[in-house]
Short mmCIF file of C-alpha atoms and ligand atoms in Angstrom, two decimals:
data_model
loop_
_atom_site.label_atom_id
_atom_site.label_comp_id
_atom_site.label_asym_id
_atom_site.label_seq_id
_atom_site.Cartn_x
_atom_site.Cartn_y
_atom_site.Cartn_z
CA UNK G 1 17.01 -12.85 8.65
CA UNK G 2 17.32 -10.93 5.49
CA UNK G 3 14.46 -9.86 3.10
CA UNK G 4 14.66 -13.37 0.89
CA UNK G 5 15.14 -15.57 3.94
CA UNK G 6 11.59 -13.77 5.58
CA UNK G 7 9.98 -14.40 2.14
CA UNK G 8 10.13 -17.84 2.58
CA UNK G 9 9.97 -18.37 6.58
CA UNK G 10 8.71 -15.48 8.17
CA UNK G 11 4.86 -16.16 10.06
CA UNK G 12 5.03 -20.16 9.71
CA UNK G 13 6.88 -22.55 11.75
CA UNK G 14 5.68 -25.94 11.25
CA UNK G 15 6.30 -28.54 14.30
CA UNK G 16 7.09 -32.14 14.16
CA UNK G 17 4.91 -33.82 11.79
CA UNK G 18 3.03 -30.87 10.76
CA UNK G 19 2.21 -29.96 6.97
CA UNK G 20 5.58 -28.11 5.08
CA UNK G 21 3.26 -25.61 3.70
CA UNK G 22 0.85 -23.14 5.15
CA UNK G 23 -2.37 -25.05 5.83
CA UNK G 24 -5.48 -23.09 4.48
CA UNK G 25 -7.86 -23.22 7.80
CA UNK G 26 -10.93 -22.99 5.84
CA UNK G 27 -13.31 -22.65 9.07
CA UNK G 28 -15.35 -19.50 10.36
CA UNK G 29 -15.46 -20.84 13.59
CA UNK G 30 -13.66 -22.62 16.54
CA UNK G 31 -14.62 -25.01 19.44
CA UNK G 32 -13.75 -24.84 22.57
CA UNK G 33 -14.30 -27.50 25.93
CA UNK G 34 -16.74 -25.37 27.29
CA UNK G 35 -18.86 -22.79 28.09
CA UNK G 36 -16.20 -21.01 30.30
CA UNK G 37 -13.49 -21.59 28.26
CA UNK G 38 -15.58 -19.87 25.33
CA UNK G 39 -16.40 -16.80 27.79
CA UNK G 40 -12.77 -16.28 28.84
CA UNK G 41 -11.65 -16.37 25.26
CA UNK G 42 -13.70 -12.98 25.08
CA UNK G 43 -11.06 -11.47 28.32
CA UNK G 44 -7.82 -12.41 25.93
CA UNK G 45 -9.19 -12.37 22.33
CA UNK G 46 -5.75 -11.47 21.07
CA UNK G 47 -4.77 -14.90 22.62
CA UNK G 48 -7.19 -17.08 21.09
CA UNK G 49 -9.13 -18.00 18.18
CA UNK G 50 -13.08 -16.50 18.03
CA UNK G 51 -14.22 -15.95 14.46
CA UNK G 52 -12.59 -15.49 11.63
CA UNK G 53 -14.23 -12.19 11.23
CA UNK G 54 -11.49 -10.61 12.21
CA UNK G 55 -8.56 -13.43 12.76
CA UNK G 56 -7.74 -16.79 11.15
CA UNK G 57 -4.86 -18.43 11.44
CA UNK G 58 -3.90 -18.79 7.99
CA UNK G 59 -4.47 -14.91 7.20
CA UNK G 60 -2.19 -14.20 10.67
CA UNK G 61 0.97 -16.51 9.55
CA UNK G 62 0.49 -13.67 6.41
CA UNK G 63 0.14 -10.85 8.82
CA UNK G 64 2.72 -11.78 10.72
CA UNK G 65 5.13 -12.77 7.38
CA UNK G 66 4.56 -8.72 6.26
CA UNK G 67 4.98 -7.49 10.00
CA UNK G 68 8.80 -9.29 9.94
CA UNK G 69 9.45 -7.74 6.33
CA UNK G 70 8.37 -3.75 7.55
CA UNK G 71 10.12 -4.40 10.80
CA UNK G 72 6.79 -3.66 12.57
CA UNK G 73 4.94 -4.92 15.85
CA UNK G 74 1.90 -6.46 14.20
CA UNK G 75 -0.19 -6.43 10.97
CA UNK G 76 -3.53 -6.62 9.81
CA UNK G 77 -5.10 -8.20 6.78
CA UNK G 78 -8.16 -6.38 5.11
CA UNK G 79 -9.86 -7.86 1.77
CA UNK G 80 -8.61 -5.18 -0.07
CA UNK G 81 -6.02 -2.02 -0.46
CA UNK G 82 -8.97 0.32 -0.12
CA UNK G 83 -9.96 -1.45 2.94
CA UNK G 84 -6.72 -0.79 4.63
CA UNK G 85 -6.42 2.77 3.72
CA UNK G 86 -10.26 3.39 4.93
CA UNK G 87 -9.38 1.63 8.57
CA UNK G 88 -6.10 3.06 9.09
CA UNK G 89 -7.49 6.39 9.00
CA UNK G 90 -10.79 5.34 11.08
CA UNK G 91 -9.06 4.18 13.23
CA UNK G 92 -7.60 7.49 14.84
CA UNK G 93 -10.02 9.83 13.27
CA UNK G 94 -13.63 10.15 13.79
CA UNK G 95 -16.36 13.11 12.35
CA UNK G 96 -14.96 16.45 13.04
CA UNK G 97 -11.42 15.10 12.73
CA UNK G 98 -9.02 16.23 10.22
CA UNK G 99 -5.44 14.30 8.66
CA UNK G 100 -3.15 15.77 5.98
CA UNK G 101 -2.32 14.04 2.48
CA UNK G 102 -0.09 14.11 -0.12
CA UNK G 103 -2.13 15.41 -3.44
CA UNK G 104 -0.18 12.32 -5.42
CA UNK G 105 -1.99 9.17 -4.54
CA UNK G 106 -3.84 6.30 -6.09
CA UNK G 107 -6.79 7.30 -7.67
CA UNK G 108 -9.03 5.32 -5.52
CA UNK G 109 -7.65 6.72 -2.07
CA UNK G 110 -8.74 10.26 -3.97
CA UNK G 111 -12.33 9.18 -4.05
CA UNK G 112 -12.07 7.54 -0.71
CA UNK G 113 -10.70 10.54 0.98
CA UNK G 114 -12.36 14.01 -0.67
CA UNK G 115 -15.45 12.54 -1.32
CA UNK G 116 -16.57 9.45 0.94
CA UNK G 117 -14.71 10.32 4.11
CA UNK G 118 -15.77 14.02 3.74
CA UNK G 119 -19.52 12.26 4.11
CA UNK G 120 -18.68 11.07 7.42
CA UNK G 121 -17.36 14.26 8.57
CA UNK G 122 -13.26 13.60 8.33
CA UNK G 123 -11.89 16.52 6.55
CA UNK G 124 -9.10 15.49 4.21
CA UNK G 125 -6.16 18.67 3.75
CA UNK G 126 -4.11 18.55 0.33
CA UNK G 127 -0.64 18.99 0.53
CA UNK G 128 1.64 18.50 -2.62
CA UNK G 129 4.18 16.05 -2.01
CA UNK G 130 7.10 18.90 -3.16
CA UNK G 131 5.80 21.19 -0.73
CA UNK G 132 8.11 23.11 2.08
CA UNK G 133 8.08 22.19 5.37
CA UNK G 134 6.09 25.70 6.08
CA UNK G 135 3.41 24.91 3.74
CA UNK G 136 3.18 21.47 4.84
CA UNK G 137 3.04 23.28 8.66
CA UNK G 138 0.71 25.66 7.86
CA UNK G 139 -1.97 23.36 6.77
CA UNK G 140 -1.93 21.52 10.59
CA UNK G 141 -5.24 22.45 12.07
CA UNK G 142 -5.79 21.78 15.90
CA UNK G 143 -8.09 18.63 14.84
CA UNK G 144 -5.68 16.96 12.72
CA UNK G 145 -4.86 13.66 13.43
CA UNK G 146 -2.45 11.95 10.71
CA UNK G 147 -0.03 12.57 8.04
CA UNK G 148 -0.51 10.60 4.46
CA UNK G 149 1.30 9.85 1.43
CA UNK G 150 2.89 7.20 -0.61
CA UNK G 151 6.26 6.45 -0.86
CA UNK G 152 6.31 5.58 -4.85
CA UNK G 153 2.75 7.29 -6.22
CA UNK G 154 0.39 5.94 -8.47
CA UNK G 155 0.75 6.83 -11.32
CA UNK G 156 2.44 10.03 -11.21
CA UNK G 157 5.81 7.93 -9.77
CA UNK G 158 6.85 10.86 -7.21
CA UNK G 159 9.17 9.83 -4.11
CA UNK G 160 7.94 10.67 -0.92
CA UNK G 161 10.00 12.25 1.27
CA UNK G 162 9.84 10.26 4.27
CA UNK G 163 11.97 12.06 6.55
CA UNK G 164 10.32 15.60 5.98
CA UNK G 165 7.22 14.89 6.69
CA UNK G 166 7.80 12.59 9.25
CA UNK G 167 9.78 15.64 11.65
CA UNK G 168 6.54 18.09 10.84
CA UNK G 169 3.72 15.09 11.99
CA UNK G 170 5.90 14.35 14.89
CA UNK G 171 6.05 18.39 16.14
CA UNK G 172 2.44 17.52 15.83
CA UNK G 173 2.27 14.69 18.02
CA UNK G 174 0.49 12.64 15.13
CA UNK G 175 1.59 9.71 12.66
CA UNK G 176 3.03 9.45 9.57
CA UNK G 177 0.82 6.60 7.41
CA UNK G 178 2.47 5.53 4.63
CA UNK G 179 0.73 3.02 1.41
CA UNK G 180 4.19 1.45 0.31
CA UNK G 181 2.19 -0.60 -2.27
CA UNK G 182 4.54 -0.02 -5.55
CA UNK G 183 7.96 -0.37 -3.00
CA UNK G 184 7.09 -3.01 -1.11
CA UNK G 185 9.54 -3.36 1.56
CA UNK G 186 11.96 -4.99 -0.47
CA UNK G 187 12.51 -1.63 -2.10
CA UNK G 188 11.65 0.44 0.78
CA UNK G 189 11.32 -0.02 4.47
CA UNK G 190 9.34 3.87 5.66
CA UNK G 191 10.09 2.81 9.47
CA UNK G 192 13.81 2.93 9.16
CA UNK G 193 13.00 6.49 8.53
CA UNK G 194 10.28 7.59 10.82
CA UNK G 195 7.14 6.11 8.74
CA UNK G 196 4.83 5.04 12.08
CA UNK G 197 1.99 2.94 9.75
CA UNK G 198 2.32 1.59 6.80
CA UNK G 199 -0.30 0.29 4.44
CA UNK G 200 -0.44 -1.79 1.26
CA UNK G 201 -2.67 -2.95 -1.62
CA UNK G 202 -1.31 -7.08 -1.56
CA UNK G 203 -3.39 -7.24 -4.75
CA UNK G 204 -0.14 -5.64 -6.53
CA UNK G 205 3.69 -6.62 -6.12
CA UNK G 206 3.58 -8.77 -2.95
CA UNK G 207 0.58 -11.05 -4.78
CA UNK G 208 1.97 -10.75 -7.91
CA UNK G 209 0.36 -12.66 -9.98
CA UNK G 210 -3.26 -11.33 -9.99
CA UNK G 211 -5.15 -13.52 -8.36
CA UNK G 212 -6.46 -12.30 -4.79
CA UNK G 213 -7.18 -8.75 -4.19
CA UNK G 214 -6.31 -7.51 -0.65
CA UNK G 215 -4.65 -5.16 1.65
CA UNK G 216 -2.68 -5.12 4.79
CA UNK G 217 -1.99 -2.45 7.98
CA UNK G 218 0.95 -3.04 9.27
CA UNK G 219 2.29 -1.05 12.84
CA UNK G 220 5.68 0.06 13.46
CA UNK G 221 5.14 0.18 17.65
CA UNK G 222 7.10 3.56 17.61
CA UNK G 223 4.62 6.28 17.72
CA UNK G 224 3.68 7.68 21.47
CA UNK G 225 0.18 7.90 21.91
CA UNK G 226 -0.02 9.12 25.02
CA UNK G 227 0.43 12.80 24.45
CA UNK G 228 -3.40 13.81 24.47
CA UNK G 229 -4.10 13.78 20.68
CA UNK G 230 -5.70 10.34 20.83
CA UNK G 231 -7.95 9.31 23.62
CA UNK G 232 -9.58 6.25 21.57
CA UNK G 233 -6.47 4.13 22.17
CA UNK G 234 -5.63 6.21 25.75
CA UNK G 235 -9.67 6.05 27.67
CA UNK G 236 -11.53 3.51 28.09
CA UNK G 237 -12.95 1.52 25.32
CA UNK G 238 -17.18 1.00 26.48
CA UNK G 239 -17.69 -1.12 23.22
CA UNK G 240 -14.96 -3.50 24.27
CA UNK G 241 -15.60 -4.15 28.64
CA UNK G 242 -13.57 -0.45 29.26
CA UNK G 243 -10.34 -1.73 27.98
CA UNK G 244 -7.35 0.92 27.78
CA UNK G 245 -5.90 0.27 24.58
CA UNK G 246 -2.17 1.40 25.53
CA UNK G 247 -2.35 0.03 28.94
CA UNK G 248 -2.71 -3.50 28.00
CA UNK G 249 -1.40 -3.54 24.80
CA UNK G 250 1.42 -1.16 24.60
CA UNK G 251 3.58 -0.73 21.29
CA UNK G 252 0.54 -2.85 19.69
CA UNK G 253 -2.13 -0.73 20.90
CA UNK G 254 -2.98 0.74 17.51
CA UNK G 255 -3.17 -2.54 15.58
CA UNK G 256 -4.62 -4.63 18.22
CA UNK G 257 -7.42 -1.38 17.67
CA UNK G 258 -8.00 -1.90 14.38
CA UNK G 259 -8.97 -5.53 14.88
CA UNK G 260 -10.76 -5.87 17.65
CA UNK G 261 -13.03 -2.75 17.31
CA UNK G 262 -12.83 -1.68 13.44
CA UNK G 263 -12.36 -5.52 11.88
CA UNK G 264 -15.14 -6.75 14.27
CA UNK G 265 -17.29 -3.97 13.45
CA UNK G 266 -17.11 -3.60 9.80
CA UNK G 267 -15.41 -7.15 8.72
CA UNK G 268 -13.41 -6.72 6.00
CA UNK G 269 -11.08 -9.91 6.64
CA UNK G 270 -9.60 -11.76 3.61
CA UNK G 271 -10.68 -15.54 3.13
CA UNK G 272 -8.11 -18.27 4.11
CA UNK G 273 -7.66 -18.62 0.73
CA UNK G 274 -6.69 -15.16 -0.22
CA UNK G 275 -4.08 -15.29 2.62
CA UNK G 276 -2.81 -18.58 1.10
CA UNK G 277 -2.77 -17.61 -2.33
CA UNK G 278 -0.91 -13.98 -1.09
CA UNK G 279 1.43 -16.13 0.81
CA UNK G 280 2.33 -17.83 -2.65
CA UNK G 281 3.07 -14.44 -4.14
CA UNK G 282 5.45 -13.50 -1.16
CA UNK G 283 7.42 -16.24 -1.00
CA UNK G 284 9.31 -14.93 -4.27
CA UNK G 285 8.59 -11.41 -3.77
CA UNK G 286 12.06 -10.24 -2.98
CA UNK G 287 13.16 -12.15 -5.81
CA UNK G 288 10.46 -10.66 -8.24
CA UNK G 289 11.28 -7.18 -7.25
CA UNK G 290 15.28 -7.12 -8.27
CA UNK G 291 14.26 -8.24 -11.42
CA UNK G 292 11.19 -6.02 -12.03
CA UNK G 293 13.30 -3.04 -11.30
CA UNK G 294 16.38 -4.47 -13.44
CA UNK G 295 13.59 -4.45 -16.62
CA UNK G 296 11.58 -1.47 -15.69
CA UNK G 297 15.08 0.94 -15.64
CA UNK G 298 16.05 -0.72 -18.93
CA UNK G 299 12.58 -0.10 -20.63
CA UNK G 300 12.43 3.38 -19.30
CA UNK G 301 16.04 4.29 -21.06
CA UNK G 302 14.40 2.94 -24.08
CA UNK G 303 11.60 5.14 -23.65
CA UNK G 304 13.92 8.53 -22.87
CA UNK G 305 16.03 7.79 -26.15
CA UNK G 306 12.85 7.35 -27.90
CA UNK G 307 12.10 10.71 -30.29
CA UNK G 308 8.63 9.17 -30.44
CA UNK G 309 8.37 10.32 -26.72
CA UNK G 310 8.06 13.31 -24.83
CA UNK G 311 8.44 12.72 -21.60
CA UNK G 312 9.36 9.41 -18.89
CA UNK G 313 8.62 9.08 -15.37
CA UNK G 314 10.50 6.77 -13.16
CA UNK G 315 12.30 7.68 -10.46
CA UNK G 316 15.25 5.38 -11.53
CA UNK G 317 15.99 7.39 -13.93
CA UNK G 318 19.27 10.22 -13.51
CA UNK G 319 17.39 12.69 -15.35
CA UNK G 320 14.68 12.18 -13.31
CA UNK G 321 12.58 15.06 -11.05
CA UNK G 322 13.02 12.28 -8.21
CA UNK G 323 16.25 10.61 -8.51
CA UNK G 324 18.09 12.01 -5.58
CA UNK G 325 15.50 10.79 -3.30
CA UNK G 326 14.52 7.57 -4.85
CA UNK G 327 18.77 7.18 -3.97
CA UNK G 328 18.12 8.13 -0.29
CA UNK G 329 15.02 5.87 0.03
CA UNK G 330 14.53 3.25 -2.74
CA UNK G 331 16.46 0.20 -3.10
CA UNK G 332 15.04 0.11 -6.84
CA UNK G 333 11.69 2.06 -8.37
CA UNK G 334 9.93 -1.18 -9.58
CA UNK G 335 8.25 -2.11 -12.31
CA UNK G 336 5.96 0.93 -13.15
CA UNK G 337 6.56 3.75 -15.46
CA UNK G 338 4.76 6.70 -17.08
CA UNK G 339 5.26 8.20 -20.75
CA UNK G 340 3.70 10.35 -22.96
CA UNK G 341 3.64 9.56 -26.41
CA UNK G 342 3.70 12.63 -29.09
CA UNK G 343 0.57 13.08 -30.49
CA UNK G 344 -1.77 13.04 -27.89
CA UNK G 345 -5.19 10.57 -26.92
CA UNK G 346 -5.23 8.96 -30.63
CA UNK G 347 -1.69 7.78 -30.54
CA UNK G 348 -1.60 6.60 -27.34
CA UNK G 349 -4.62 4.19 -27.92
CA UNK G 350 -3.09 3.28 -31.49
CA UNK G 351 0.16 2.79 -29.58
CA UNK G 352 -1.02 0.49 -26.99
CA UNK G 353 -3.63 -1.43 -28.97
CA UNK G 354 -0.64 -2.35 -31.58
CA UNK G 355 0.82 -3.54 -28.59
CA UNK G 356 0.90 -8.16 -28.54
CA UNK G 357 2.46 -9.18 -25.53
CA UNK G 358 1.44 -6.29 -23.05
CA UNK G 359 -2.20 -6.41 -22.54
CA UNK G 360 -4.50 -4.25 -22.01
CA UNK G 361 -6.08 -4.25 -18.67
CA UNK G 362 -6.81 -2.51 -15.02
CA UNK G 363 -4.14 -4.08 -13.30
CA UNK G 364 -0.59 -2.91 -12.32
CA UNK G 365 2.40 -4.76 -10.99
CA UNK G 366 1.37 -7.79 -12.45
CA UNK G 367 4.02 -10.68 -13.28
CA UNK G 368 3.32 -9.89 -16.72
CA UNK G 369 3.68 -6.62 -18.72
CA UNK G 370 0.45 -4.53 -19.07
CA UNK G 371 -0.36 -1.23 -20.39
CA UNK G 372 -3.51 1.39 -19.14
CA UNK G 373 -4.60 4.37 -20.55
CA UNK G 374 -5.51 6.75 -17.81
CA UNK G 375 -6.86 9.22 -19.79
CA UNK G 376 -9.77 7.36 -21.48
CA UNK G 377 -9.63 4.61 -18.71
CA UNK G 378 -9.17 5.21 -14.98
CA UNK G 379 -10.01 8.69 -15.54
CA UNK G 380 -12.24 8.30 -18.00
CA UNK G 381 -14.91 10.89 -16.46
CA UNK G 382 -12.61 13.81 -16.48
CA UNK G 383 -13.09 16.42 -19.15
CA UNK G 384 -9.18 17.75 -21.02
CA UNK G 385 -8.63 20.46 -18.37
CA UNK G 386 -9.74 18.44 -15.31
CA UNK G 387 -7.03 15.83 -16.75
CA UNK G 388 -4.42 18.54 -16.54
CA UNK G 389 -4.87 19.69 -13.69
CA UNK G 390 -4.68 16.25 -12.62
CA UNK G 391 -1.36 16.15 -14.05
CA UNK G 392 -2.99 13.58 -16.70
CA UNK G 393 -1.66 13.95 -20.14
CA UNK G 394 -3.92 11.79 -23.07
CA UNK G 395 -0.64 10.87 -24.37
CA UNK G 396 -0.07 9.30 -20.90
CA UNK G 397 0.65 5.15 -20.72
CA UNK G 398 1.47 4.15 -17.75
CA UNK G 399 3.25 0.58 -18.59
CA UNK G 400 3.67 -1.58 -16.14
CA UNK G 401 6.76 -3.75 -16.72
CA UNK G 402 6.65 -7.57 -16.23
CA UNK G 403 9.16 -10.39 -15.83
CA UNK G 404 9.12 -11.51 -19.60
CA UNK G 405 12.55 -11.64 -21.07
CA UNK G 406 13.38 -7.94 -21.92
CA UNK G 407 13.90 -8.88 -25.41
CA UNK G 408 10.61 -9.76 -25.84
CA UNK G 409 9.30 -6.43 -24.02
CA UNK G 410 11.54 -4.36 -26.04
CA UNK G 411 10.65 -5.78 -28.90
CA UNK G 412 7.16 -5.53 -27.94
CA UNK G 413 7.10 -1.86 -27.75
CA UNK G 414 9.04 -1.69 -31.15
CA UNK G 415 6.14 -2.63 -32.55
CA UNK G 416 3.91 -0.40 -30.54
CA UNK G 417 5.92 2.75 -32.13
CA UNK G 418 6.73 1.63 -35.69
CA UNK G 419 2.37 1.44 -35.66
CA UNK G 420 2.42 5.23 -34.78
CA UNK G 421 4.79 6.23 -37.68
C1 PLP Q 501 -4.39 -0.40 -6.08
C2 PLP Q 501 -3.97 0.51 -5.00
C3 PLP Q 501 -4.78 0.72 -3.88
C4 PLP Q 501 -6.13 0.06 -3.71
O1 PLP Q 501 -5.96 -1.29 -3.58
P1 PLP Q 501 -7.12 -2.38 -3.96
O2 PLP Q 501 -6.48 -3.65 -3.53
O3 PLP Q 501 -7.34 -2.27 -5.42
O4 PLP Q 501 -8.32 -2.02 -3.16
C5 PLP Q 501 -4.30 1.55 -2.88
N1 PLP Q 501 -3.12 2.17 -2.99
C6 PLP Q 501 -2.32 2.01 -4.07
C7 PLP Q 501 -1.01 2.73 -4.14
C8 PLP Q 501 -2.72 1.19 -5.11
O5 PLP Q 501 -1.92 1.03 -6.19
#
């Protein structure tokens, strides 16, 4: 099936009689006949229902939905983007472990990686995401354990290059984890190109419409584990009755991990309802992003002719820093772009609070158009010269193009300049 097809049929199969739609299994619990049907449930938990904890059936048709659309093994809800980030990387690195990342990532992953992971002992290495494959070689330590990055950043809008560092983390016998939030992977699949995990904020593209916040780990079955670097999934595990996470589970041994060991223990599972609502959001998502991308490129041409601008970023662009590899790996850049307005802070604010139809708000990759000011907003705390060395201009908006008619957006931000005259 093709992209639109798994949209709409992918992890739900109703039988005779049964409801069209995705029930919403709103129950924490499940019974069973007996006591020894109960107790063998706990010998094959991947098999059946225990708790929803860590597994539901309405949050799995999702899972399994997102699993068809990376081309992966298996997938894993969390309640939010952060969540997924936070156990993909806990799950193959512990204290006294180190993993490599791309410098351009979500503010949020920042924090979660230099500063609260660094707490529990997991060093996080920066690496820009232009660097050479000897600088990105050089910073491999004998404890590290994973490659990050994300294949469209937010908000600086660089391309990842999958391939690259997918070669230097496999000389390393370790993955390549990938948060494809802004490509989703209608624009971008990363295992076609040697991407072993993928992650994703669902609170963004594949929901939509801003109304659950979530995440999902999703498992592309390809990466060896075997080869020393990773005796979690490869020795027994004691908190689990000595299981050998490879041996029984095989391609799936990573995700299968995650839940029964990191979900159980720390139970960040999305409500039934979340799943449902996501579900809702993914059913047109393949839709939604040909048409988000068809705005966004004609918005950011607007910007570049704009002498009220000094500089775009979007990939989609020709003039573009990352065009040639948003070609080799994008089917589109979305809906987000960056600009910086001449003038600095002041006209940036004026600009965006002259501004009708895109509101103001922390959100991005909504259905409808919004606007954020990182400089006073998101990044609020830094002083001028941490912002550039953040790469944070004040005259930075990062717009985040919605499905409005592009009339109305254009003629949106006409009114957002001629304020600024
Ligand atoms: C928003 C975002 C996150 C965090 O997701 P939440 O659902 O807000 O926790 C992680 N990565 C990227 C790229 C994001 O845009």
């Amino acid at each position: 099936m093709k992209d639109e097809t798994k949209c709409l049929h992918s992890g739900y199969h109703p039988k005779n009689s049964e409801p069209r739609v995705m029930p919403i299994v709103q129950s924490t619990t499940y019974v069973y006949d007996s006591t020894a049907e109960v107790a063998s449930v706990f010998d094959e938990p991947t098999k059946s229902l225990i708790y929803s904890r860590f597994a539901n059936p309405t949050v799995m048709a999702v899972e399994q939905k997102i699993a068809e659309l990376e081309g992966g093994v298996g997938a894993m809800c969390t309640s939010s983007g952060q969540a997924a980030n936070l156990l993909a990387i806990l799950n193959i690195c512990k204290a006294g472990d180190s993993f490599i990342s791309a410098t351009e990532i979500y503010g949020g992953t920042v924090n979660l990686f230099w500063f609260t992971l660094k707490k529990l002992g997991i060093e996080c290495i920066a690496v820009s995401t232009d660097a050479d494959e000897e600088t990105i070689e050089k910073a491999f330590k004998p404890n590290t354990k994973a490659v990050f990055g994300e294949t469209l950043a937010n908000p600086a809008l660089t391309v990842f290059d999958i391939e690259k560092f997918a070669k230097i983390a496999h000389k390393h016998n370790v993955p390549l984890i990938m948060d494809n939030t802004f490509a989703t992977p209608v624009l971008c699949k990363p295992f076609e190109f040697g991407c072993d995990i993928v992650t994703h904020s669902t609170t963004k593209y594949m929901d939509g419409h801003a109304v659950q916040g979530g995440g999902v780990i999703v498992d592309s079955g390809n990466f060896d584990w075997t080869k020393g670097n990773f005796p979690e999934l490869t020795e027994p595990d004691e908190s689990y009755h000595g299981i050998v996470y490879t041996e029984v589970y095989g391609k799936a041994a990573y995700i299968i991990k995650a839940r029964m060991q990191l979900m159980r223990d720390f139970g960040c599972y999305p409500a039934a309802h979340s799943a449902f609502l996501l579900n809702l959001g993914l059913e047109t998502l393949a839709v939604r992003m040909k048409q988000y991308c068809e705005n966004a490129l004609t918005v950011a041409k607007y910007l570049e002719a704009n002498d009220k601008v000094e500089s775009v970023a979007y990939p989609g662009l020709e003039s573009d820093k990352y065009h040639e590899l948003a070609k080799k790996y994008l089917k589109g850049c979305s809906g987000v772009i960056s600009f910086v307005i001449k003038g600095g802070r002041e006209t940036a604010m004026k600009f965006m609070d002259s501004l009708e139809l895109a509101s103001n708000e922390v959100h991005v990759a909504d259905i409808r158009t919004c606007v954020l000011h990182p400089a006073s907003e998101t990044h609020r705390q830094l002083t001028d010269e941490q912002l550039a060395a953040a790469g944070i201009n004040g005259g930075m908006v990062r717009l985040s193009v919605g499905l409005e008619n592009i009339d109305d957006i254009l003629a949106d931000l006409d009114k957002g300049f001629a304020a600024v005259d």
